[in-house]
Short mmCIF file of C-alpha atoms in Angstrom, two decimals:
data_model
loop_
_atom_site.label_atom_id
_atom_site.label_comp_id
_atom_site.label_asym_id
_atom_site.label_seq_id
_atom_site.Cartn_x
_atom_site.Cartn_y
_atom_site.Cartn_z
CA MET A 1 5.86 12.84 17.07
CA ASP A 2 5.45 9.23 15.90
CA ILE A 3 6.58 10.25 12.41
CA LEU A 4 9.72 11.90 13.81
CA LYS A 5 10.53 8.73 15.73
CA LEU A 6 10.09 6.76 12.50
CA VAL A 7 12.58 9.04 10.76
CA LEU A 8 15.04 8.49 13.61
CA VAL A 9 14.65 4.71 13.31
CA PHE A 10 15.54 4.82 9.63
CA CYS A 11 18.42 7.15 10.41
CA VAL A 12 19.76 4.38 12.64
CA ILE A 13 19.71 1.96 9.70
CA ILE A 14 21.45 4.48 7.47
CA GLY A 15 24.01 5.27 10.16
CA VAL A 16 24.96 1.65 10.80
CA MET A 17 25.27 0.94 7.09
CA TRP A 18 27.33 4.12 6.66
CA MET A 19 29.78 2.57 9.12
CA LYS A 20 30.02 -0.34 6.66
CA LYS A 21 28.40 -2.82 9.00
CA PRO A 22 26.36 -5.77 7.63
CA MET A 23 22.63 -5.40 7.05
CA TRP A 24 21.68 -7.79 9.85
CA MET A 25 23.46 -5.55 12.34
CA ALA A 26 21.66 -2.45 11.01
CA VAL A 27 18.29 -4.19 11.37
CA ILE A 28 19.03 -5.27 14.94
CA ALA A 29 20.04 -1.69 15.81
CA ALA A 30 16.84 -0.36 14.20
CA SER A 31 14.72 -2.90 16.07
CA VAL A 32 16.27 -1.89 19.40
CA ALA A 33 15.76 1.79 18.52
CA THR A 34 12.11 1.08 17.69
CA ILE A 35 11.51 -0.58 21.05
CA PHE A 36 13.07 2.30 23.02
CA LEU A 37 11.84 5.26 20.96
CA TYR A 38 8.24 4.07 20.95
CA GLY A 39 8.42 2.83 24.52
CA LEU A 40 7.24 -0.68 23.73
CA SER A 41 6.75 -2.70 26.89
CA PRO A 42 8.75 -5.92 27.28
CA ASP A 43 5.59 -7.98 26.73
CA VAL A 44 4.70 -6.13 23.51
CA ALA A 45 8.30 -6.25 22.24
CA VAL A 46 8.64 -9.98 22.91
CA HIS A 47 5.25 -10.60 21.31
CA GLY A 48 6.33 -8.65 18.21
CA ILE A 49 9.64 -10.52 17.98
CA ILE A 50 8.00 -13.94 18.33
CA LYS A 51 5.21 -13.06 15.92
CA GLY A 52 7.66 -11.67 13.36
CA ALA A 53 9.88 -14.75 13.62
CA THR A 54 7.12 -17.35 13.50
CA ALA A 55 4.49 -15.74 11.26
CA ARG A 56 3.39 -17.77 8.27
CA ALA A 57 4.72 -15.09 5.92
CA THR A 58 8.15 -15.31 7.57
CA VAL A 59 8.33 -19.10 7.45
CA GLU A 60 7.16 -19.18 3.83
CA THR A 61 9.69 -16.51 2.88
CA LEU A 62 12.55 -18.50 4.41
CA VAL A 63 11.38 -21.78 2.86
CA VAL A 64 11.00 -20.17 -0.57
CA PHE A 65 14.42 -18.58 -0.25
CA TYR A 66 16.02 -21.94 0.56
CA SER A 67 14.07 -23.69 -2.21
CA ILE A 68 15.02 -21.18 -4.89
CA THR A 69 18.67 -21.30 -3.79
CA PHE A 70 18.60 -25.11 -4.02
CA LEU A 71 17.17 -24.91 -7.54
CA GLN A 72 19.79 -22.31 -8.43
CA ARG A 73 22.56 -24.68 -7.29
CA MET A 74 21.13 -27.36 -9.59
CA MET A 75 20.99 -24.93 -12.50
CA GLU A 76 24.56 -23.82 -11.87
CA LYS A 77 25.75 -27.42 -11.73
CA ARG A 78 24.29 -28.14 -15.19
CA LYS A 79 25.42 -24.72 -16.47
CA ASN A 80 21.81 -23.73 -17.19
CA LEU A 81 22.43 -20.07 -16.36
CA SER A 82 25.50 -19.77 -18.58
CA ASN A 83 23.67 -21.66 -21.34
CA ALA A 84 20.74 -19.28 -21.05
CA GLN A 85 23.21 -16.44 -21.57
CA VAL A 86 24.61 -18.17 -24.67
CA ALA A 87 21.08 -18.72 -26.00
CA MET A 88 20.10 -15.07 -25.52
CA ASN A 89 23.31 -13.98 -27.22
CA GLY A 90 22.60 -16.29 -30.14
CA LEU A 91 19.04 -15.01 -30.47
CA PHE A 92 19.54 -11.28 -29.93
CA ASN A 93 23.30 -10.66 -29.61
CA ASN A 94 22.40 -7.75 -27.32
CA ASN A 95 23.73 -7.26 -23.81
CA ARG A 96 21.02 -4.72 -23.08
CA VAL A 97 18.34 -7.33 -23.71
CA ASN A 98 20.12 -9.78 -21.43
CA ALA A 99 20.47 -7.22 -18.62
CA SER A 100 16.82 -6.07 -18.73
CA ILE A 101 14.43 -8.53 -20.38
CA VAL A 102 15.83 -11.62 -18.66
CA PRO A 103 15.47 -10.20 -15.10
CA PHE A 104 12.02 -8.92 -16.07
CA LEU A 105 10.90 -12.40 -17.15
CA LEU A 106 12.52 -14.12 -14.17
CA GLY A 107 10.84 -11.52 -11.96
CA MET A 108 7.48 -13.09 -12.74
CA LEU A 109 8.50 -15.74 -10.22
CA PRO A 110 7.30 -14.27 -6.88
CA ALA A 111 10.30 -15.10 -4.73
CA ALA A 112 12.86 -12.74 -3.23
CA SER A 113 15.77 -15.02 -4.03
CA THR A 114 15.01 -14.82 -7.77
CA VAL A 115 17.23 -11.75 -7.71
CA LEU A 116 20.16 -14.08 -6.97
CA ILE A 117 19.54 -15.86 -10.28
CA CYS A 118 19.36 -12.53 -12.10
CA GLY A 119 22.63 -11.28 -10.61
CA PRO A 120 25.07 -13.53 -12.52
CA ILE A 121 23.24 -12.89 -15.80
CA VAL A 122 23.37 -9.11 -15.38
CA ARG A 123 27.02 -9.15 -14.28
CA GLU A 124 28.01 -11.13 -17.36
CA SER A 125 25.98 -8.82 -19.61
CA VAL A 126 27.48 -5.55 -18.34
CA LYS A 127 31.07 -6.68 -17.77
CA ASP A 128 32.35 -4.61 -20.70
CA SER A 129 30.51 -1.45 -19.62
CA ASP A 130 31.61 1.35 -17.30
CA LEU A 131 28.82 0.65 -14.81
CA SER A 132 29.96 0.60 -11.18
CA VAL A 133 29.08 -2.34 -8.94
CA PRO A 134 26.28 -0.38 -7.17
CA GLU A 135 24.87 0.54 -10.59
CA GLN A 136 24.96 -3.12 -11.66
CA ALA A 137 23.12 -4.10 -8.48
CA CYS A 138 20.66 -1.27 -9.06
CA ILE A 139 19.63 -2.41 -12.55
CA THR A 140 19.44 -6.03 -11.40
CA SER A 141 16.83 -5.14 -8.78
CA TYR A 142 15.14 -2.48 -10.91
CA PHE A 143 14.37 -4.70 -13.91
CA ARG A 144 13.68 -7.80 -11.81
CA HIS A 145 10.87 -5.95 -9.99
CA ILE A 146 9.03 -4.49 -12.97
CA SER A 147 6.95 -7.68 -13.16
CA GLU A 148 5.99 -7.26 -9.52
CA ALA A 149 4.24 -3.98 -10.32
CA PHE A 150 1.49 -5.59 -12.39
CA VAL A 151 1.79 -9.37 -12.93
CA PRO A 152 -0.89 -11.32 -11.02
CA THR A 153 1.55 -13.94 -9.71
CA TYR A 154 1.99 -11.56 -6.78
CA THR A 155 -0.36 -11.66 -3.80
CA SER A 156 -0.35 -7.89 -3.43
CA ILE A 157 -1.91 -7.51 -6.88
CA PHE A 158 -4.70 -9.95 -6.04
CA ILE A 159 -5.36 -8.25 -2.71
CA ALA A 160 -5.47 -4.78 -4.27
CA LEU A 161 -7.82 -5.87 -7.08
CA GLY A 162 -10.09 -7.60 -4.57
CA ILE A 163 -10.36 -4.44 -2.48
CA THR A 164 -11.76 -2.54 -5.49
CA GLU A 165 -14.74 -4.96 -5.41
CA GLY A 166 -14.91 -5.27 -9.16
CA ARG A 167 -14.35 -1.61 -10.04
CA VAL A 168 -10.96 -2.53 -11.52
CA SER A 169 -10.56 -5.93 -13.22
CA ALA A 170 -7.24 -7.76 -13.59
CA GLY A 171 -7.32 -7.46 -17.38
CA THR A 172 -8.11 -3.75 -17.32
CA PHE A 173 -5.35 -3.10 -14.80
CA ILE A 174 -2.75 -5.02 -16.82
CA LEU A 175 -3.66 -3.10 -19.99
CA ALA A 176 -3.51 0.20 -18.10
CA MET A 177 -0.07 -0.70 -16.72
CA LEU A 178 1.52 -1.51 -20.09
CA PRO A 179 2.48 2.14 -20.79
CA MET A 180 3.98 2.30 -17.30
CA VAL A 181 5.98 -0.88 -17.94
CA ALA A 182 7.30 0.74 -21.14
CA ALA A 183 8.13 3.85 -19.10
CA LEU A 184 10.09 1.79 -16.57
CA PHE A 185 12.17 0.21 -19.34
CA ALA A 186 12.73 3.62 -20.93
CA VAL A 187 13.86 5.17 -17.64
CA GLY A 188 16.24 2.26 -17.03
CA TRP A 189 17.69 2.77 -20.51
CA ILE A 190 18.10 6.53 -20.02
CA PHE A 191 20.05 6.20 -16.77
CA TYR A 192 22.13 3.06 -17.15
CA LEU A 193 21.26 0.59 -19.88
CA ARG A 194 22.41 2.83 -22.75
CA ARG A 195 25.91 2.67 -21.30
CA VAL A 196 26.04 -1.09 -21.84
CA PRO A 197 27.57 -2.10 -25.21
CA LYS A 198 24.99 -3.90 -27.34
CA ASP A 199 27.30 -6.37 -29.03
CA THR A 200 28.06 -9.46 -26.95
CA GLY A 201 31.10 -10.29 -29.08
CA MET A 202 29.55 -13.62 -29.97
CA VAL A 203 29.26 -14.77 -33.58
CA PRO A 204 26.31 -17.21 -33.72
CA ASP A 205 27.33 -20.40 -35.50
CA GLN A 206 24.00 -22.19 -35.14
CA PRO A 207 20.50 -21.58 -36.56
CA LYS A 208 17.97 -19.67 -34.43
CA GLY A 209 16.10 -22.90 -33.68
CA TYR A 210 19.15 -24.26 -31.86
CA TYR A 211 19.28 -21.26 -29.53
CA TRP A 212 15.54 -21.33 -28.83
CA LYS A 213 15.91 -24.99 -27.85
CA LEU A 214 18.95 -24.20 -25.68
CA LEU A 215 17.02 -21.40 -23.97
CA ALA A 216 14.07 -23.71 -23.26
CA GLN A 217 16.41 -26.37 -21.84
CA SER A 218 18.10 -23.75 -19.65
CA ILE A 219 15.11 -22.00 -18.07
CA TRP A 220 12.31 -24.58 -18.25
CA ALA A 221 12.36 -25.05 -14.46
CA ILE A 222 11.75 -21.34 -13.84
CA ALA A 223 9.10 -21.14 -16.58
CA LEU A 224 7.31 -24.22 -15.24
CA THR A 225 7.38 -22.82 -11.70
CA ILE A 226 5.69 -19.64 -12.90
CA ALA A 227 3.12 -21.65 -14.87
CA LEU A 228 2.28 -23.85 -11.87
CA ILE A 229 1.72 -20.77 -9.73
CA LEU A 230 -0.45 -19.02 -12.33
CA ILE A 231 -2.50 -21.96 -13.57
CA PHE A 232 -2.88 -24.10 -10.45
CA ASN A 233 -2.45 -21.39 -7.82
CA LEU A 234 0.23 -23.43 -6.03
CA PRO A 235 2.33 -21.84 -3.28
CA VAL A 236 5.71 -20.75 -4.53
CA TRP A 237 7.66 -23.24 -2.43
CA GLY A 238 5.46 -26.10 -3.64
CA ALA A 239 5.89 -25.17 -7.30
CA VAL A 240 9.66 -24.85 -6.86
CA TRP A 241 10.00 -28.26 -5.22
CA ILE A 242 7.95 -29.91 -7.95
CA CYS A 243 10.45 -28.48 -10.44
CA ILE A 244 13.38 -29.57 -8.27
CA LEU A 245 12.11 -33.15 -8.25
CA LEU A 246 11.51 -33.07 -12.01
CA ASN A 247 14.96 -31.60 -12.51
CA VAL A 248 16.51 -34.58 -10.74
CA PHE A 249 15.23 -36.82 -13.53
CA VAL A 250 15.42 -34.43 -16.47
CA ASN A 251 19.06 -33.49 -15.83
CA HIS A 252 20.04 -36.88 -14.36
CA PHE A 253 21.21 -35.81 -10.91
CA ASN A 254 22.51 -38.47 -8.53
CA GLY A 255 22.58 -38.45 -4.75
CA LYS A 256 26.28 -37.61 -4.62
CA GLU A 257 25.62 -34.39 -6.54
CA LEU A 258 22.51 -33.40 -4.57
CA VAL A 259 23.79 -33.85 -1.01
CA PRO A 260 26.15 -30.82 -1.07
CA PHE A 261 23.25 -28.61 -2.22
CA ILE A 262 21.45 -29.28 1.09
CA ARG A 263 24.22 -27.39 2.86
CA THR A 264 25.20 -24.79 0.24
CA ALA A 265 21.57 -23.72 -0.31
CA PHE A 266 21.47 -22.70 3.36
CA GLU A 267 22.84 -19.16 3.03
CA THR A 268 23.15 -18.32 6.73
CA ARG A 269 23.87 -14.61 6.36
CA LEU A 270 21.03 -13.98 3.92
CA LEU A 271 18.54 -16.12 5.83
CA LEU A 272 19.43 -14.30 9.05
CA SER A 273 18.98 -10.90 7.39
CA THR A 274 15.61 -12.01 6.05
CA LEU A 275 14.43 -13.23 9.46
CA LEU A 276 15.56 -10.04 11.22
CA ILE A 277 13.81 -7.80 8.69
CA MET A 278 10.54 -9.67 9.17
CA ILE A 279 10.88 -9.16 12.94
CA PHE A 280 11.67 -5.47 12.45
CA LYS A 281 8.57 -4.98 10.29
CA GLU A 282 6.41 -6.61 12.97
CA LEU A 283 7.86 -4.35 15.67
CA LEU A 284 7.00 -1.31 13.53
CA THR A 285 3.46 -2.65 13.22
CA GLU A 286 3.24 -2.99 17.01
CA THR A 287 4.09 0.71 17.41
CA GLY A 288 0.91 1.74 15.57
CA VAL A 289 2.84 4.22 13.42
CA ILE A 290 1.35 2.73 10.25
CA THR A 291 -2.19 3.63 11.28
CA SER A 292 -1.10 7.17 12.18
CA LEU A 293 0.18 7.91 8.68
CA PRO A 294 -3.27 8.70 7.15
CA GLU A 295 -4.03 11.29 9.82
CA PHE A 296 -0.65 12.93 9.38
CA PHE A 297 -0.76 13.22 5.60
CA SER A 298 -4.45 14.16 5.39
CA ALA A 299 -3.64 17.36 7.31
CA LEU A 300 -1.31 18.56 4.54
CA PRO A 301 -2.62 21.29 2.15
CA ILE A 302 -2.22 19.19 -1.00
CA PRO A 303 -4.62 17.47 -3.48
CA THR A 304 -6.24 14.24 -2.30
CA PHE A 305 -4.43 12.05 -4.83
CA LEU A 306 -1.06 13.34 -3.55
CA VAL A 307 -2.12 12.48 0.00
CA PHE A 308 -2.56 8.87 -1.09
CA VAL A 309 0.70 8.98 -3.07
CA LEU A 310 2.54 9.98 0.12
CA LEU A 311 0.67 7.38 2.15
CA PHE A 312 1.61 4.62 -0.27
CA LEU A 313 5.18 5.83 -0.61
CA PHE A 314 6.04 6.11 3.08
CA GLY A 315 3.70 3.33 4.21
CA THR A 316 5.20 0.85 1.75
CA ILE A 317 8.75 1.83 2.69
CA VAL A 318 7.92 1.10 6.33
CA ALA A 319 5.56 -1.86 6.20
CA GLY A 320 5.63 -3.28 2.68
CA THR A 321 3.14 -3.29 -0.17
CA GLN A 322 0.53 -5.67 1.25
CA ALA A 323 0.16 -3.84 4.56
CA ILE A 324 -0.35 -0.43 3.01
CA ILE A 325 -2.75 -1.81 0.38
CA VAL A 326 -4.95 -3.32 3.08
CA LEU A 327 -4.79 -0.12 5.12
CA CYS A 328 -5.19 2.57 2.48
CA MET A 329 -6.63 1.14 -0.75
CA PRO A 330 -10.19 0.97 0.68
CA MET A 331 -9.93 4.67 1.61
CA ALA A 332 -8.60 5.51 -1.86
CA MET A 333 -11.54 3.78 -3.52
CA GLU A 334 -13.94 5.81 -1.38
CA VAL A 335 -12.69 9.18 -2.64
CA ILE A 336 -12.99 8.39 -6.36
CA THR A 337 -14.71 11.20 -8.28
CA PRO A 338 -18.29 10.19 -9.21
CA GLY A 339 -18.43 8.91 -12.77
CA HIS A 340 -14.84 7.63 -12.70
CA THR A 341 -13.91 3.94 -12.48
CA GLY A 342 -11.01 4.44 -10.06
CA LEU A 343 -8.55 2.92 -12.53
CA ALA A 344 -6.48 6.11 -12.71
CA LEU A 345 -5.83 6.36 -8.95
CA PHE A 346 -5.49 2.59 -8.58
CA THR A 347 -2.81 2.45 -11.29
CA LEU A 348 -0.96 5.42 -9.81
CA LEU A 349 -0.88 3.88 -6.34
CA MET A 350 0.38 0.53 -7.63
CA CYS A 351 3.17 2.41 -9.46
CA ILE A 352 4.05 4.20 -6.23
CA GLY A 353 4.15 0.84 -4.47
CA TYR A 354 6.82 -0.26 -6.96
CA VAL A 355 8.76 2.97 -6.40
CA ALA A 356 8.67 2.61 -2.62
CA MET A 357 9.85 -0.99 -2.63
CA GLN A 358 12.87 0.00 -4.72
CA ILE A 359 14.12 2.35 -2.00
CA SER A 360 12.91 0.56 1.13
CA PRO A 361 15.55 -0.81 3.54
CA THR A 362 12.94 -3.34 4.72
CA HIS A 363 12.59 -4.86 1.24
CA ILE A 364 14.10 -8.36 1.38
CA CYS A 365 15.08 -8.41 -2.30
CA LEU A 366 17.19 -5.27 -1.95
CA VAL A 367 19.05 -6.80 0.98
CA LEU A 368 19.70 -10.01 -0.95
CA CYS A 369 20.84 -8.08 -4.02
CA SER A 370 23.24 -5.86 -2.09
CA GLU A 371 24.63 -8.88 -0.26
CA ASP A 372 25.04 -10.73 -3.57
CA TYR A 373 27.01 -7.82 -5.04
CA LYS A 374 28.88 -7.31 -1.74
CA ILE A 375 27.98 -3.63 -1.50
CA SER A 376 26.10 -1.52 1.03
CA LEU A 377 22.34 -1.25 0.65
CA GLY A 378 22.61 2.53 0.81
CA SER A 379 24.92 2.70 -2.22
CA MET A 380 22.43 0.72 -4.28
CA ILE A 381 19.44 2.81 -3.16
CA ARG A 382 21.31 6.02 -4.04
CA LYS A 383 21.71 4.77 -7.61
CA THR A 384 18.05 3.76 -7.79
CA THR A 385 16.49 6.94 -6.39
CA PRO A 386 16.91 9.19 -9.48
CA MET A 387 15.28 6.54 -11.69
CA VAL A 388 12.23 6.02 -9.50
CA ALA A 389 11.91 9.79 -8.96
CA LEU A 390 11.59 10.33 -12.72
CA PHE A 391 9.19 7.40 -12.99
CA THR A 392 7.04 8.90 -10.21
CA LEU A 393 6.64 12.10 -12.23
CA ILE A 394 5.68 10.06 -15.30
CA ALA A 395 3.16 8.05 -13.26
CA ILE A 396 1.54 11.23 -11.91
CA ALA A 397 1.27 12.65 -15.44
CA TYR A 398 -0.27 9.37 -16.60
CA TYR A 399 -2.75 9.58 -13.72
CA GLY A 400 -3.80 13.03 -14.96
CA LEU A 401 -4.32 11.68 -18.47
CA LEU A 402 -6.42 8.72 -17.31
CA SER A 403 -8.46 11.02 -15.06
CA MET A 404 -9.24 13.34 -17.95
CA MET A 405 -10.46 10.29 -19.90
CA GLY A 406 -12.89 9.41 -17.13
CA PHE A 407 -10.97 6.56 -15.58
#
């Protein structure tokens, strides 16, 4: 019964978006539906709303969003993003590289608003193609999130590896994921990227060294942010603000230029959507539906690994990657066949986590991306679903191969 109620809640989101209403309105409607369908008492509902609005994860998400947007305004002012595009054209003269590799590299920065930096680059790269706006938004999110599936700048990766208690090391996992990363790029090419003309129309008039230098000057702030997070384990917002302060001196910003950024970096609509989604996720947690998922799926007459695939798929769509990892990864590690390392199942489940986040209406990045492209979230998810469906089949086949090899 709880699962049916969950389906109805997501139908509310789909219905509101189908009426072409903004995402924040759909989330409010879903939150109200959650409270009534699950019969949450006023005390529990208020507690969930307050906790969702004031939780550390919520505050950090909003601060990081504002910080990244502020940095983006600085980069736009000095034409860093357009210069990065020129540099990539001079180095590779390939729109497909710009539309895929650049979002992939920028995706190593663990912040939802990174997708807003990727958007202008992708739009410029595919402007001569026949890709629709929802398809452009789809590949922006798709390639930006490939890094999130395996790069250890993301908390979910650290948490998952820690739960294995040494059975799967970070290095082993990254190596195991490389074929899956290649598969993700291949799937993206098959569906959309091959329709983008390679030639940028630019005739490079400078040596390669010039364009490498221009690229470094254009994206050093993002690269340094990633390095600070990886090497010194700084929080994302802290690393971003260090780079903002350095950028003031490196690119010679004055107070008159910086003051407008304080206001323009405050994207009210996107910040509100982010806050409401965090509240909605907390209300779903209060219902207890997340903890009922294992019991529901374990009763199905299917192989054990598919039970965990379904758990990770639906659990991540509802509650996000971290929640389902904490809930289900320990159980997954307990059912590993004796003599196997657990790497095969671990890799499969992390792939499924990526798949689920690409079609989840509670995923902040998808909301930001759809808002940036001024399209409905549903239209973007519809374009993404065939790609992640094919990737899921590839991931399951890869799981079978690793299992046969004793992993």
